[in-house]
Every structure is written in C-alpha cells, then in structure tokens.
XYZ file of C-alpha atoms in Angstrom:
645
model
C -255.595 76.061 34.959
C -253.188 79.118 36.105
C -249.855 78.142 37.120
C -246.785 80.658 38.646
C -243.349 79.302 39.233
C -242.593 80.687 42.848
C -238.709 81.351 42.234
C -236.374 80.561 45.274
C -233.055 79.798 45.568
C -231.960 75.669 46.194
C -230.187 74.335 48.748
C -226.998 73.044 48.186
C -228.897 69.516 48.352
C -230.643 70.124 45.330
C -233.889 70.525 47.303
C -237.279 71.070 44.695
C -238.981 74.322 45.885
C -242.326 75.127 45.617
C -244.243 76.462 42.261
C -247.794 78.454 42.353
C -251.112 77.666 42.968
C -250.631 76.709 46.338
C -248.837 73.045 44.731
C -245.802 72.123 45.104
C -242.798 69.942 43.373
C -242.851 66.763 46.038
C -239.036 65.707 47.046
C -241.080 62.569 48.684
C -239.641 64.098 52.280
C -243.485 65.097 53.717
C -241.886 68.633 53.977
C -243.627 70.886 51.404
C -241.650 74.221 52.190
C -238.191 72.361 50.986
C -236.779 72.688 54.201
C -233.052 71.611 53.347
C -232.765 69.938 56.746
C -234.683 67.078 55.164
C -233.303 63.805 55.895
C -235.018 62.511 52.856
C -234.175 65.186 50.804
C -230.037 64.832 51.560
C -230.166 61.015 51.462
C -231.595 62.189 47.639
C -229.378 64.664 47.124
C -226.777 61.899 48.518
C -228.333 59.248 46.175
C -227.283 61.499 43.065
C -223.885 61.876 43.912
C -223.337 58.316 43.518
C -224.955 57.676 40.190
C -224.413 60.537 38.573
C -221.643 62.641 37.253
C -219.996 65.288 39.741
C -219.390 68.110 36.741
C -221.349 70.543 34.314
C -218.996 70.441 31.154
C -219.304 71.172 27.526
C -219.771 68.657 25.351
C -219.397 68.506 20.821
C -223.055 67.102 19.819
C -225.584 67.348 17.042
C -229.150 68.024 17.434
C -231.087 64.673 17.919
C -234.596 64.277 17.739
C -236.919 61.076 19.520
C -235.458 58.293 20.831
C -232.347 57.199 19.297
C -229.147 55.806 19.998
C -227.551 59.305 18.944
C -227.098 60.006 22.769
C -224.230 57.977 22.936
C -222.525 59.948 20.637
C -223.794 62.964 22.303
C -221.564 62.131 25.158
C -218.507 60.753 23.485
C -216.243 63.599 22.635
C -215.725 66.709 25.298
C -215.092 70.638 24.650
C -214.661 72.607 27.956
C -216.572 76.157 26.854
C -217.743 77.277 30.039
C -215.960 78.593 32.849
C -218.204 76.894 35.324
C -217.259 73.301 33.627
C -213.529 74.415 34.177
C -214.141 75.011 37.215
C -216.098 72.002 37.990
C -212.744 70.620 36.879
C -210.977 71.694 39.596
C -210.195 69.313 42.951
C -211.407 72.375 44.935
C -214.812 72.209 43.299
C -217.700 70.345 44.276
C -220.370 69.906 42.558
C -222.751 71.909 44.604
C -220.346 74.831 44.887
C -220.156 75.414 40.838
C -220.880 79.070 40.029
C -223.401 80.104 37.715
C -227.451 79.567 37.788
C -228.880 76.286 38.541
C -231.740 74.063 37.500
C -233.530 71.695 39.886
C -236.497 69.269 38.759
C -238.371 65.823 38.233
C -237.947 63.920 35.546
C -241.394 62.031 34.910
C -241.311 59.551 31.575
C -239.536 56.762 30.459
C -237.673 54.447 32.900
C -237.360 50.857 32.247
C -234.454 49.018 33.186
C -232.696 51.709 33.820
C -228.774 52.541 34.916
C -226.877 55.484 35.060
C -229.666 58.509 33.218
C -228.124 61.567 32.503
C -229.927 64.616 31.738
C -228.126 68.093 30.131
C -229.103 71.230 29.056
C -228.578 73.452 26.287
C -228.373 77.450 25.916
C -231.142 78.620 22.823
C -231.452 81.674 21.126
C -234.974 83.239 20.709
C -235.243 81.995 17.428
C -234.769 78.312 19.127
C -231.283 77.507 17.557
C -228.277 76.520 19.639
C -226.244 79.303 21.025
C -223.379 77.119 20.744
C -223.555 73.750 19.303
C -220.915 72.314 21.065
C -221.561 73.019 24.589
C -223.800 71.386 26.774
C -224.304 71.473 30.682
C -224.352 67.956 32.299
C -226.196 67.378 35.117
C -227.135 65.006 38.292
C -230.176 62.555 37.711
C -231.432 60.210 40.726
C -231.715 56.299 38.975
C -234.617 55.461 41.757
C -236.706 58.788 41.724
C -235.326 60.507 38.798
C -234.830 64.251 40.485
C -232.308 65.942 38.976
C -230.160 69.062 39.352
C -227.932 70.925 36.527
C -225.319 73.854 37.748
C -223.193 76.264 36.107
C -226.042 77.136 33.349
C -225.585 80.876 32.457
C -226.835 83.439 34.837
C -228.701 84.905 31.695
C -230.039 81.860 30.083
C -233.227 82.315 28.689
C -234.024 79.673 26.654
C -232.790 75.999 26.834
C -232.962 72.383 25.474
C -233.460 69.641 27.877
C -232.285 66.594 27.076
C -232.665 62.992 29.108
C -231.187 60.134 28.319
C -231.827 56.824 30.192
C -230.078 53.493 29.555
C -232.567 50.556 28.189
C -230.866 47.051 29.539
C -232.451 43.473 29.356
C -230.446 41.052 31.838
C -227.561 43.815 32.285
C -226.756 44.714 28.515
C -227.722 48.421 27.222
C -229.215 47.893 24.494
C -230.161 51.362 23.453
C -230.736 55.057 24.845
C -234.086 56.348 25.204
C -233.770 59.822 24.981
C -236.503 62.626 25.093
C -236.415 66.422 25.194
C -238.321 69.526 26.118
C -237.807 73.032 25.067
C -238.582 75.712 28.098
C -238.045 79.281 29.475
C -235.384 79.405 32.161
C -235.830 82.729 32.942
C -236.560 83.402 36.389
C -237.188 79.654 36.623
C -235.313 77.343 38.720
C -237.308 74.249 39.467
C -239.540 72.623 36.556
C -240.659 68.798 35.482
C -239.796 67.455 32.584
C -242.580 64.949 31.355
C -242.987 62.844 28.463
C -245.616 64.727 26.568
C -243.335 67.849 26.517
C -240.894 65.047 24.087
C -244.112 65.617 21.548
C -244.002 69.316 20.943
C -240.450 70.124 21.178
C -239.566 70.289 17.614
C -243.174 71.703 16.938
C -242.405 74.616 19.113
C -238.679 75.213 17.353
C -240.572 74.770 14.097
C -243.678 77.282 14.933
C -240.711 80.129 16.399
C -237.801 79.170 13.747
C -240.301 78.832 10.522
C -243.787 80.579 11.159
C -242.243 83.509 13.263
C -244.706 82.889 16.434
C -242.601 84.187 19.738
C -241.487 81.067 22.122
C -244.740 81.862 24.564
C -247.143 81.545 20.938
C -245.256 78.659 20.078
C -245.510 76.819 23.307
C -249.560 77.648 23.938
C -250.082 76.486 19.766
C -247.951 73.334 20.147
C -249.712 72.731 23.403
C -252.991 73.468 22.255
C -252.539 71.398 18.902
C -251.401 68.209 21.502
C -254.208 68.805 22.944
C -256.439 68.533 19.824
C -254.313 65.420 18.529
C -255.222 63.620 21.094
C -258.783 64.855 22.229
C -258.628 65.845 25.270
C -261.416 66.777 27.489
C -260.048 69.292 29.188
C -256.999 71.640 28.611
C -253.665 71.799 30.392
C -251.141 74.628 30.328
C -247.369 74.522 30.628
C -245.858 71.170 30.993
C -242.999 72.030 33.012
C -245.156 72.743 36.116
C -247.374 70.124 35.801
C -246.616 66.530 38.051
C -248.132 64.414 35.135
C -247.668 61.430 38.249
C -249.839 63.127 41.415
C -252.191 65.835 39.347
C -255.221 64.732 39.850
C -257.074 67.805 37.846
C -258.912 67.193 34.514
C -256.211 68.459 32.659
C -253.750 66.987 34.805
C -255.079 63.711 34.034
C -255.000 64.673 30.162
C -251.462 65.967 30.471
C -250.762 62.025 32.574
C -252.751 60.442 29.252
C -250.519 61.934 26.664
C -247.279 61.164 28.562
C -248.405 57.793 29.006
C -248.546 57.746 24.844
C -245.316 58.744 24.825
C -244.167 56.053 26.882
C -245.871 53.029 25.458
C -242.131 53.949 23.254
C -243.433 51.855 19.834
C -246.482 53.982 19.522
C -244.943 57.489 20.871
C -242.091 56.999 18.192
C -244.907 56.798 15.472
C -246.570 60.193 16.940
C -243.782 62.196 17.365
C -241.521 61.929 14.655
C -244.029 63.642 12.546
C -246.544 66.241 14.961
C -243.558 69.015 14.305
C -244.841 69.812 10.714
C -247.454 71.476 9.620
C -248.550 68.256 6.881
C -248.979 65.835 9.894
C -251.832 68.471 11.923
C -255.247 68.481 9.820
C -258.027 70.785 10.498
C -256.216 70.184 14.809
C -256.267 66.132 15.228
C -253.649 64.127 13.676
C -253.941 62.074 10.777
C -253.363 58.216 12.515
C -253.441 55.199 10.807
C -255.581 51.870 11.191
C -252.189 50.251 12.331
C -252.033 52.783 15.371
C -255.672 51.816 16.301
C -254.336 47.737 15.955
C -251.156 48.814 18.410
C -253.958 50.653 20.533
C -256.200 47.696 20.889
C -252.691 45.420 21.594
C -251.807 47.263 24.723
C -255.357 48.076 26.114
C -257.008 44.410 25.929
C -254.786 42.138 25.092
C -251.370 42.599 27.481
C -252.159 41.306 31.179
C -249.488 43.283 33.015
C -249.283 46.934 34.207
C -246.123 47.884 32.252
C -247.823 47.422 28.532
C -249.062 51.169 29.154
C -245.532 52.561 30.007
C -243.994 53.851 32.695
C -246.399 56.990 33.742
C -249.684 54.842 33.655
C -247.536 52.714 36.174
C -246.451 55.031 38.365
C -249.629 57.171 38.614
C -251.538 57.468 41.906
C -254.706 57.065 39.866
C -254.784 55.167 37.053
C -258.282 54.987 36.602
C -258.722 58.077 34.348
C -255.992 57.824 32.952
C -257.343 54.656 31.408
C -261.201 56.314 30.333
C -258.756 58.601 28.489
C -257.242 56.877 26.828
C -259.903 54.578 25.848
C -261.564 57.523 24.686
C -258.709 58.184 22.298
C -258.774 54.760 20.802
C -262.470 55.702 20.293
C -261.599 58.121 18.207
C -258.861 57.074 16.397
C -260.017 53.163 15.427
C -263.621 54.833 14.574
C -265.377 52.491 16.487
C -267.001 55.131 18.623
C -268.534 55.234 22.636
C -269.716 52.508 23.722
C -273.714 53.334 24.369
C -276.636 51.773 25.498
C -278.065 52.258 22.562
C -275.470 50.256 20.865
C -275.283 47.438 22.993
C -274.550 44.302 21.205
C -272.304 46.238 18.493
C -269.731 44.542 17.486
C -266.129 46.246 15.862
C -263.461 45.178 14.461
C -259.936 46.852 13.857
C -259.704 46.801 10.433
C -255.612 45.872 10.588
C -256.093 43.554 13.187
C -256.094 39.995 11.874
C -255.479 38.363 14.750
C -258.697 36.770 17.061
C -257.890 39.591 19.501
C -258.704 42.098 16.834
C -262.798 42.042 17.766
C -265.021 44.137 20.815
C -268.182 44.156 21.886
C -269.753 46.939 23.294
C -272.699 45.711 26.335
C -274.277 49.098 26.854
C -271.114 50.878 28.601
C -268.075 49.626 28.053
C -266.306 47.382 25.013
C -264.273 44.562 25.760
C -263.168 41.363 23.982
C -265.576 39.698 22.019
C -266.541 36.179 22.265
C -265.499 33.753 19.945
C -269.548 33.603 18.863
C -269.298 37.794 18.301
C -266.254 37.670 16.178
C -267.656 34.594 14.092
C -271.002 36.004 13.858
C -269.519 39.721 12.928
C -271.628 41.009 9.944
C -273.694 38.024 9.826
C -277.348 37.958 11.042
C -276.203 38.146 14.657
C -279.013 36.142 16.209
C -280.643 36.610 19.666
C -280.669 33.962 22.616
C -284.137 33.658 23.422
C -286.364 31.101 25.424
C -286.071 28.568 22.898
C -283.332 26.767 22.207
C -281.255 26.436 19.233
C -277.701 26.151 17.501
C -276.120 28.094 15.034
C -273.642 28.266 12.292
C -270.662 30.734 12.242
C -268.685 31.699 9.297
C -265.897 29.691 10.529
C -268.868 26.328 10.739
C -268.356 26.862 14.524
C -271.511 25.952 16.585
C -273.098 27.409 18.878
C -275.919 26.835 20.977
C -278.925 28.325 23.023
C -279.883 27.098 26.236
C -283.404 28.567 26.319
C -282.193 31.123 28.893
C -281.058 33.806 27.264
C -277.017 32.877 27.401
C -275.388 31.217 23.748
C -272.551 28.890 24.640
C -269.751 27.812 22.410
C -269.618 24.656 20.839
C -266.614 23.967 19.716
C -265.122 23.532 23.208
C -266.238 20.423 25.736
C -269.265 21.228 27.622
C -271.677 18.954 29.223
C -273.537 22.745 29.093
C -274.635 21.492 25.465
C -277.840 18.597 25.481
C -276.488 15.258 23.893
C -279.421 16.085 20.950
C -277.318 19.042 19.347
C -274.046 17.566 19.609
C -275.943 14.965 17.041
C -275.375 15.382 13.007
C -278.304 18.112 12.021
C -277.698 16.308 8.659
C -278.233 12.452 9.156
C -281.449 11.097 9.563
C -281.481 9.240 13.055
C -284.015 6.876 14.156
C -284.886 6.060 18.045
C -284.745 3.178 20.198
C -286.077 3.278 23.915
C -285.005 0.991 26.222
C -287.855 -1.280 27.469
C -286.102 -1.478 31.021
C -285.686 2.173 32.007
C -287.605 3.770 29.399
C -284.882 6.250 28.434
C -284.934 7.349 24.467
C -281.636 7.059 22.395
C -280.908 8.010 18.743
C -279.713 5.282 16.683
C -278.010 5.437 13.404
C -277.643 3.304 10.559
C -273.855 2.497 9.972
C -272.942 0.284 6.812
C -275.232 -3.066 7.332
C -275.292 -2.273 11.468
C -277.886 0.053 13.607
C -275.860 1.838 16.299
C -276.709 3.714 19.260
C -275.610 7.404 18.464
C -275.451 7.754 22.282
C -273.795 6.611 25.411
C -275.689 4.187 27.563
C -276.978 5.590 30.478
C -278.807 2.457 32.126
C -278.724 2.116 35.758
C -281.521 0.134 37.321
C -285.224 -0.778 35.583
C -287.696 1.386 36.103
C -290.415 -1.652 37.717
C -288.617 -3.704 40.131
C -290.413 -6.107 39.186
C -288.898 -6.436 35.540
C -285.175 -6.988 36.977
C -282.899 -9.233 35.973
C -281.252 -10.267 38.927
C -278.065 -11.297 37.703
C -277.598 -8.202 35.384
C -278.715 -5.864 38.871
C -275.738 -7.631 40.736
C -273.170 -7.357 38.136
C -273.978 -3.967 37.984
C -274.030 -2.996 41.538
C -270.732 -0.489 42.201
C -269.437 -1.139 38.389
C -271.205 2.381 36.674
C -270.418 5.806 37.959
C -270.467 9.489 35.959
C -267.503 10.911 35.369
C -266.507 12.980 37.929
C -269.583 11.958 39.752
C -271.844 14.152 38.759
C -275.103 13.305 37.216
C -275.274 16.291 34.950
C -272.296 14.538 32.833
C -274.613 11.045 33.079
C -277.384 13.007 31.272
C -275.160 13.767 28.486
C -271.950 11.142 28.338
C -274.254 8.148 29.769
C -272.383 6.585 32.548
C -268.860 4.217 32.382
C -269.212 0.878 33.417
C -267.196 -1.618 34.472
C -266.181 -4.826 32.868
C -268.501 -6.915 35.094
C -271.192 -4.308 34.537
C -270.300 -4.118 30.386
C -270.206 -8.190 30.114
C -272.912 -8.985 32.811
C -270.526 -11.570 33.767
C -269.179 -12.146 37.835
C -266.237 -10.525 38.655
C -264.726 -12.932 40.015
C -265.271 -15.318 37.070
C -261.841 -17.102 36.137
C -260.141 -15.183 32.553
C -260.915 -18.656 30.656
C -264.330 -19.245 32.109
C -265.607 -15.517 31.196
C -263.520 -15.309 27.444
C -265.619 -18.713 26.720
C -268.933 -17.404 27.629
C -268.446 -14.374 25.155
C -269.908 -15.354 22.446
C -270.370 -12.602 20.047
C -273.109 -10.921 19.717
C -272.708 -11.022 23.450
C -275.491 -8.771 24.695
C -273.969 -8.145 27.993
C -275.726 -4.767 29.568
C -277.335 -4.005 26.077
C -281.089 -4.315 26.694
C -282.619 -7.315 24.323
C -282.330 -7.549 20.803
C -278.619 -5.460 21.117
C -275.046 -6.303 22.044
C -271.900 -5.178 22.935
C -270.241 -4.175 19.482
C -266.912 -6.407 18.679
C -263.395 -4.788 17.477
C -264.368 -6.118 14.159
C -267.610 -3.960 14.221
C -265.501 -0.852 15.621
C -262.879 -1.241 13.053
C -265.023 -2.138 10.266
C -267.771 0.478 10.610
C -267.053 2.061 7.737
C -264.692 -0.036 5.814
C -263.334 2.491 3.127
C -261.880 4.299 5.530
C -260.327 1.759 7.844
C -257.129 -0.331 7.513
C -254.021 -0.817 10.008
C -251.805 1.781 8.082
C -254.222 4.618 7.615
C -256.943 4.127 9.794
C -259.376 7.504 9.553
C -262.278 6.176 11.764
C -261.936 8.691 14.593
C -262.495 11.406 12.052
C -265.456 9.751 10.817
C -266.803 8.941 14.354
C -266.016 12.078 16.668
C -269.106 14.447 16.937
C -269.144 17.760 14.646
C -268.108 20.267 17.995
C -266.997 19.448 21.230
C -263.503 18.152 20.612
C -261.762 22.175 21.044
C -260.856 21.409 17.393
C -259.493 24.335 15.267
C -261.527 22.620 12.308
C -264.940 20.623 13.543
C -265.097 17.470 12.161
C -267.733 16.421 9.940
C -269.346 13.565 11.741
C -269.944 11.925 8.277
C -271.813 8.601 9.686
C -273.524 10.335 12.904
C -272.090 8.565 15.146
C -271.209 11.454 17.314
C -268.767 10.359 20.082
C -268.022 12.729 22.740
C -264.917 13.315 24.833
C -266.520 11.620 27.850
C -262.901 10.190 29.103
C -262.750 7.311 31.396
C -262.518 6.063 35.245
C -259.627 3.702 36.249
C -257.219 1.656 38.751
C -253.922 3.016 39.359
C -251.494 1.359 41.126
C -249.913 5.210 41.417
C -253.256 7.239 41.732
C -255.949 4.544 42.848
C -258.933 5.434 41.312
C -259.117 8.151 39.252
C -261.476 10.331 36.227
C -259.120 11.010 33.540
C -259.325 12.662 29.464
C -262.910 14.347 30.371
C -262.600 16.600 26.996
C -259.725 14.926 25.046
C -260.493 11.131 24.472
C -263.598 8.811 24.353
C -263.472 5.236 25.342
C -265.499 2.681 24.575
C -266.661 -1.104 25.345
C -265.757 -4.090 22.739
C -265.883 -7.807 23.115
C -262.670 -9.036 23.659
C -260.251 -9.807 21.035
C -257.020 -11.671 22.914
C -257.552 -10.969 26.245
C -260.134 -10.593 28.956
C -260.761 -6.829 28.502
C -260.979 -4.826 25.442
C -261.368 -0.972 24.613
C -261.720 0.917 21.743
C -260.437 4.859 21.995
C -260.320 7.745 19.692
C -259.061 11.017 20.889
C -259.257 15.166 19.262
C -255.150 14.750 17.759
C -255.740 11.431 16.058
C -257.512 10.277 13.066
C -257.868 6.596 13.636
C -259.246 4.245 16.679
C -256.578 2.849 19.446
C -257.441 -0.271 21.407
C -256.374 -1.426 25.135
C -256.109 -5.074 25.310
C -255.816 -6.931 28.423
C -257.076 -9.206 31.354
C -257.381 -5.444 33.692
C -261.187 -5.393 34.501
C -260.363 -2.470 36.260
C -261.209 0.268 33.833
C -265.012 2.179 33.248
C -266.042 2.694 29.478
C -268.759 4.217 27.700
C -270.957 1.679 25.995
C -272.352 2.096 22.496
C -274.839 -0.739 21.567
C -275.406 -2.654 18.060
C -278.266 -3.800 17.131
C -278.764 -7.697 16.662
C -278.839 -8.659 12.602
C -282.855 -9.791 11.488
C-alpha cells in the first residue's frame, strides 16, 4: 500500500490535514478538507488548551526506552534552548502564535485511566542520536481524543523522537507513566499518527542506522518489515505514521491495528519490545517467544470476559472482527498448536505453561475454544467417541462421564437428572434387584452390614391393577408425593418425596400420640411387603466402623461416586448411592417450596422423639444430620430395608 503525506499548512486550531491516497487524518468534524471553520475542530483545538500545557520549552532528560516511570523525570527539571520556548515564555505569546515549524497528529495507543498526556518531540541527527540531549519541544495532547499539536520545532528538523506519555490512575492515584515512542522523518511532514506498533521498532530503527549503517528510510522499511515477520502477518503495511491503526480497514491496515493492539495488552508488549531492537532477539525473521507468552496469549483471548483485556486499540477499533482472526492466528503460531481444521476436529491442545483448567482448547473443525472439562481430563488418553450406545467413562482425574446414546457425553461430576439412576450406581458392588409387586417398577438393592437396602429412591405412585389397591395406603397417599420441581423427568431418576402421611401410611390428621404408638418398627409404611421404613438406628448404624456422634463419616460412605459437584468423587464404598435429590417443604415465610436440588439428600426414618424424623447428608459434610419434630409438613425421599428372615 502507497502512501504520500499531502503537506499543508495548519490552522491556528491545530486542524489535521489531509495525507495521500485519497485518505485522510479524521478530526471527527465530518469535514475532510480541514476546513478551520469547524466547530468540532475549535471546540478540539479548545479542548487542548485546557488540559494541556500552553508552551514548547526545553527540557534536561535521558533517553528512555518502553514504558517506564522515567517520564516523570523527563519532565522534572527545565533548560530553555530554543528561542521559540523563550518566546512561548512571553505574556504576548500564545501558544498558537509560537514561531518555528509545527507538528499536528493522532495519537492512537495506550489510554487507560488517563489525565493530563503529554507528548514532546526531539531533534535527531541522521545517525539517530540526539542533537541536543537536553532540549525537548512540549506539546498539546487532547485527554478525550488524543490529537495533538507541537510548535516551535526547528524549521529544518529532519529527524525527531516522539515521545507520549499518559498518566495510569486507579480511583484518582497515578500510579505510573506509560510512555511509548516513535522515531520519524519530519521533513516536509506536518501531520502524522503516532500508533502503538511504531513503540516496537523505534530502538530497532536507531540500532539498524546507529550500528549496521542502513540510512533512516532502510532502517524504517527493515524494522517494519522484520515486525511484520515477528508477528506473521498476512499482509504488509508501510509507514506507520500515516496509517489510522483505529478506521483502516485494509489488510495491512488491519495487521498494522493487530500489532498495536500487542502493544497495548502493556504486560505482553513490555515482553516484545524490550528485546526486538537487537539483532539476537530476530531469528531467521520471527521472534523467538516463549511458552509463557503463548499462556499470557491464551489468558486474554479466552479466558477475560470484558473488551478491555485486548487493550485499548482492539477497543476502540471500528472493526474488531479481524483484528481478532489475527491475532488468533498469531497465538497459532506462537503456542504451536496450529489452525484449527476440519481435518483436526476433535484435537485437543494444551499450553504447555498453563497449569491452570483454562489452559486446554478444542478445535471442532473451524475454530478452538475452551475445552470441556471431559477434553481436558481425557487429553492424551484414549479420547473415546459418543456413539448410539451408552456408556460412562473414567478420566485421569476418576471424573465420570457418561453417554446418552445420542451422540452428546455429559459430565458427571456435576448434578444432572441428564445421567440414568443405573450409572450413578457403584460399577464395583455387586447389586441385586427387587421389583415391586404393586407397580412393577425394578430397583437395585444392596447388601449393607446384616440389612438389604434399596440403592434407589422410591418412586411408587399408584398400583398398576386397580384392583390390587390398598385403599388406605391410596388415600394416605393422595396429594402427599410430588417430583421435585414437578417434573417427572427428576421422578425417573430421584423417585418422588413423600409426605409424612404418605411415608407412614398413617391419617394425617391422626393425633402425635395415637400415630408415634402405631409405629412399631419395622413399620412398613409405603414400603411394598416384606420392607419397611429404615429407623435412625439403621441410618446411623449402617456401617458401624464408621459411625459415632463425634466423627460420624456416613455421608462419605453413602453419597453416590459423581453427582455431588465434588472436587474429589467420593467412593461410594457400600453402594448405596444417594443423590442430591433435595426436598419439598412448608414455610411459614415461602409456603411451599423445592429446595437443595444438587446439594443435600433427605431421607425418611421412623421416628426417634418426635412425630417426624429425617435423616440428611449433604456434598460439604462427612456425616448424617437428622430433623426431629412433630412438622409433617416436609417431602423426603424414601429408601426401603428389607424385613430380617
């Protein structure tokens, strides 16, 4: 892409004129011949005067390089050398009348939370050193669109160091100067951008004219060229300084956006830049980046979820779109990972630094994105395929996971009702069956100690003949079972909570000492025959080497392996395999109400010392709870025991 500065005089407002290939510098005023009768461009011009400093004046500095907190020193101690500062100093001076050539531009990087930028220039030889180090010619910089104007520069400046400073503040306290710095030809030149890729190649231009002889023009269209290399770009871009690396919407315009953007994300420029000046840091034209660049890479790409994690250019752009495919393309590159291809679909990579779950991507045939938790715990195992039949598997971490027959694996490890009761059962115990005579629904059942137990919920609702029913049990029952959250697709695997009515098979309105005198245990209450509702004794008791009142671990020995969100599954020891099926109660706040669906199970026992008794276990405790009252009010999950020969 050809570019030619068109050089024209400013207005005394500072106006940006209009540079070659029929483009022009936007001053955001809708008038692209600069027309100085702008509204828009004085209130700009007007916004600078307020925020910036009204005089060009020399100033005692040292070369710094990147972003540093050096610019504070830069402006701390004052040498008038130039007669235009002297005269700037004068009461009869303003600013726009200083004598001498002047600059007008765009500043287009680093912003932040920014107060009072500053921007100066200074005079370079042709060998790139400083003409004299201890003046400097301070400008006018705009806070809001960052247009600037210096004045008073020598009416024969050729060459000249651009340096812009902005203030970095969290709540209102600087905490340090970003600073960044390009390296141009003033001649003939009165209007130019400065952008943050030009911060890359600065020193690499002073090095390529100072220490390999190249003329500034060789040295510019190397370093340039090289940037371009570093950071494989698609298409090439010429001269910074007239490119708008914020509305270009070329190829190369977008690559020139891309690399600015790098230098913006300000932890991963810093890493870039300090080193692209020397010849050790540019191999064979891409640079030499480290693992821990690819992690950083991956860190602002996937895992930050608002606009500013890719700097301040991405978030300005008027098309951030390709700037994006870029610079995915460049992480491409530098993790190793590659294109994602339909050929490669199912791939999964992992950045090697990366330790952290976030550190994992799958490619599906176009793009990558986060992996599953399945992909990263399957990565360089046998990763299986989700056919029509289905299955569970192990990860390397023991997570589960499970296929539904249709082609999609879901998680274990978190609570799903997506997951069939059957593989949420111990692959390991040996369970036997029991069908209920009534309904003719199938359970597993599990030796525990001396005591078969269901290793499901109940899920009895009504007999399957009418004419089998037990008419007492069917009225009891009527309006005291529901599924949780009312949906049958939880009944199928949590069975359904029942009432205490339901759960005892007793009236409701049965006095407290009438009903705790006909529970008799074994009470059998909605258990079909030959089973009954298990005691606290049995609940407590179920493995007795691991339960007693001080360190009670029978949750952990009763909660199903996956299913609970645990970091580490439990181990389901006994196969008893309760689920997180949570429970339906009376409020006096709420009413009625579904509550702990995923966090706590809660089950029917016989009552101990009052009318109504619960046993619950939930994912952060080891050992059982209990809820002992006269409430009837409450819907648990039954497990039944079978009756002793």
């Amino acid at each position: 892409m050809a570019f030619a500065l068109v050089v024209t005089s400013c207005g005394a407002d500072g106006d940006i004129v209009a540079r070659g290939s029929d483009s022009s510098l936007d001053d955001g005023s809708g008038d692209s011949d600069g027309d100085e009768g702008s509204d828009d461009s004085k209130d700009g011009a007007s916004s600078s005067k307020k925020n910036s400093s009204s005089s060009s004046k020399g100033i005692s500095s040292s070369s710094s390089s990147g972003r540093s907190s050096s610019s504070s020193s830069v402006r701390s101690s004052s040498s008038v050398k130039s007669s235009s500062s002297s005269l700037a100093s004068s009461s009869s001076f303003a600013y726009e009348d200083i004598p001498g050539k002047a600059i007008t531009g765009v500043y287009q990087g680093f912003d932040g939370h920014v107060v009072m930028p500053s921007i100066e220039v200074r005079a370079l030889t042709s060998k790139m050193e400083y003409v004299d180090s201890t003046v400097s010619y301070e400008g006018k910089i705009d806070s809001t669109d960052y247009r600037f104007s210096v004045r008073g520069l020598p009416e024969d400046i050729e060459y000249a160091e651009i340096h812009v400073s902005v203030n970095n503040t969290t709540n209102g306290t600087i905490r340090n100067y970003e600073d960044e710095y390009a390296v141009v030809n003033l001649k003939g030149v009165d209007s130019l951008y400065v952008n943050s890729a030009m911060n890359f190649i600065y020193k690499r231009i002073k090095y390529l004219v100072g220490e390999r002889d190249l003329s500034f023009a060789e040295a510019k269209a190397q370093a340039e060229g090289e940037l371009q290399k570093a950071f494989y770009a698609e298409a090439e871009f010429h001269d910074l300084e007239k490119i708008d690396v914020l509305k270009d919407e070329t190829e190369g315009g977008y690559w020139a956006a891309t690399i600015a953007t790098m230098e913006t994300i300000t932890w991963l420029g810093d890493s870039l830049r300090d080193d692209f000046w020397s010849d050790a840091f540019v191999v064979e034209g891409t640079l030499v980046l480290g693992d821990e660049l690819a992690a950083d890479l991956a860190s602002s790409f996937y895992n930050c979820n608002y606009l500013g994690c890719l700097g301040d250019v991405y978030a300005r752009h008027v098309n951030r779109g390709p700037i994006r495919v870029n610079l995915i393309k460049f992480f491409d590159k530098v993790s190793g990972r590659g294109a994602c291809t339909s050929d490669r679909a199912g791939d999964v990579f992992r950045v090697a630094s990366d330790t952290s779950a976030g550190g994992f991507y799958t490619c599906d045939g176009k793009d990558w994105d986060r992996s599953t938790v399945m992909e990263r715990d399957m990565y360089k195992l046998d990763f299986p395929a989700c056919g029509n039949t289905e299955k569970t598997v192990i990860g390397a971490s023991k997570y589960e996971y499970y296929c539904n027959g249709k082609g999609k694996w879901i998680e274990a490890r978190p609570w799903s009702v997506d997951v069939p009761v059957k593989f949420r059962l111990n692959p390991d115990i040996d369970y036997g069956t029991m069908t209920d005579p009534r309904d003719g629904q199938t359970y597993a059942t599990v030796k525990i100690g001396n005591k078969v137990w269901m290793a499901q919920n109940l899920n009895f609702k009504g007999y399957k003949n009418k004419a089998d029913e037990d008419s007492t049990l069917m009225a009891n029952l009527s309006g005291g079972h529901i599924c949780h959250s009312k949906k049958e697709a939880h009944c199928d695997v949590c069975g359904r909570l029942y009432d205490w009515a339901a759960v005892m098979n007793l009236n409701e309105s049965m006095d407290s000492v009438t009903a705790k005198a006909m529970i008799v245990d074994p009470h059998q209450g909605i258990c079909p025959d030959g089973w009954h509702i298990p005691s606290m004794d049995e609940f407590e008791h179920i493995i007795t080497e691991y339960y007693n009142s001080g360190t009670d671990k029978t949750a952990d020995m009763l909660r199903s392996r996956q299913g609970w969100g645990k970091t580490v599954p439990d181990k389901d020891p006994v196969g008893f395999s309760a689920l997180p099926c949570g429970i339906y109660f009376n409020s006096l706040n709420m009413g009625w109400a579904f509550d702990d669906w995923g966090s706590e199970a809660y089950f029917a026992a016989t009552p101990r010392y009052h009318l109504h008794t619960e046993i619950t276990m939930s994912a952060s405790f080891t050992g059982i709870g209990s809820y002992d009252n006269s409430s009837r009010h409450r819907h648990n999950s039954v497990r039944c025991v079978k009756n002793d020969d």
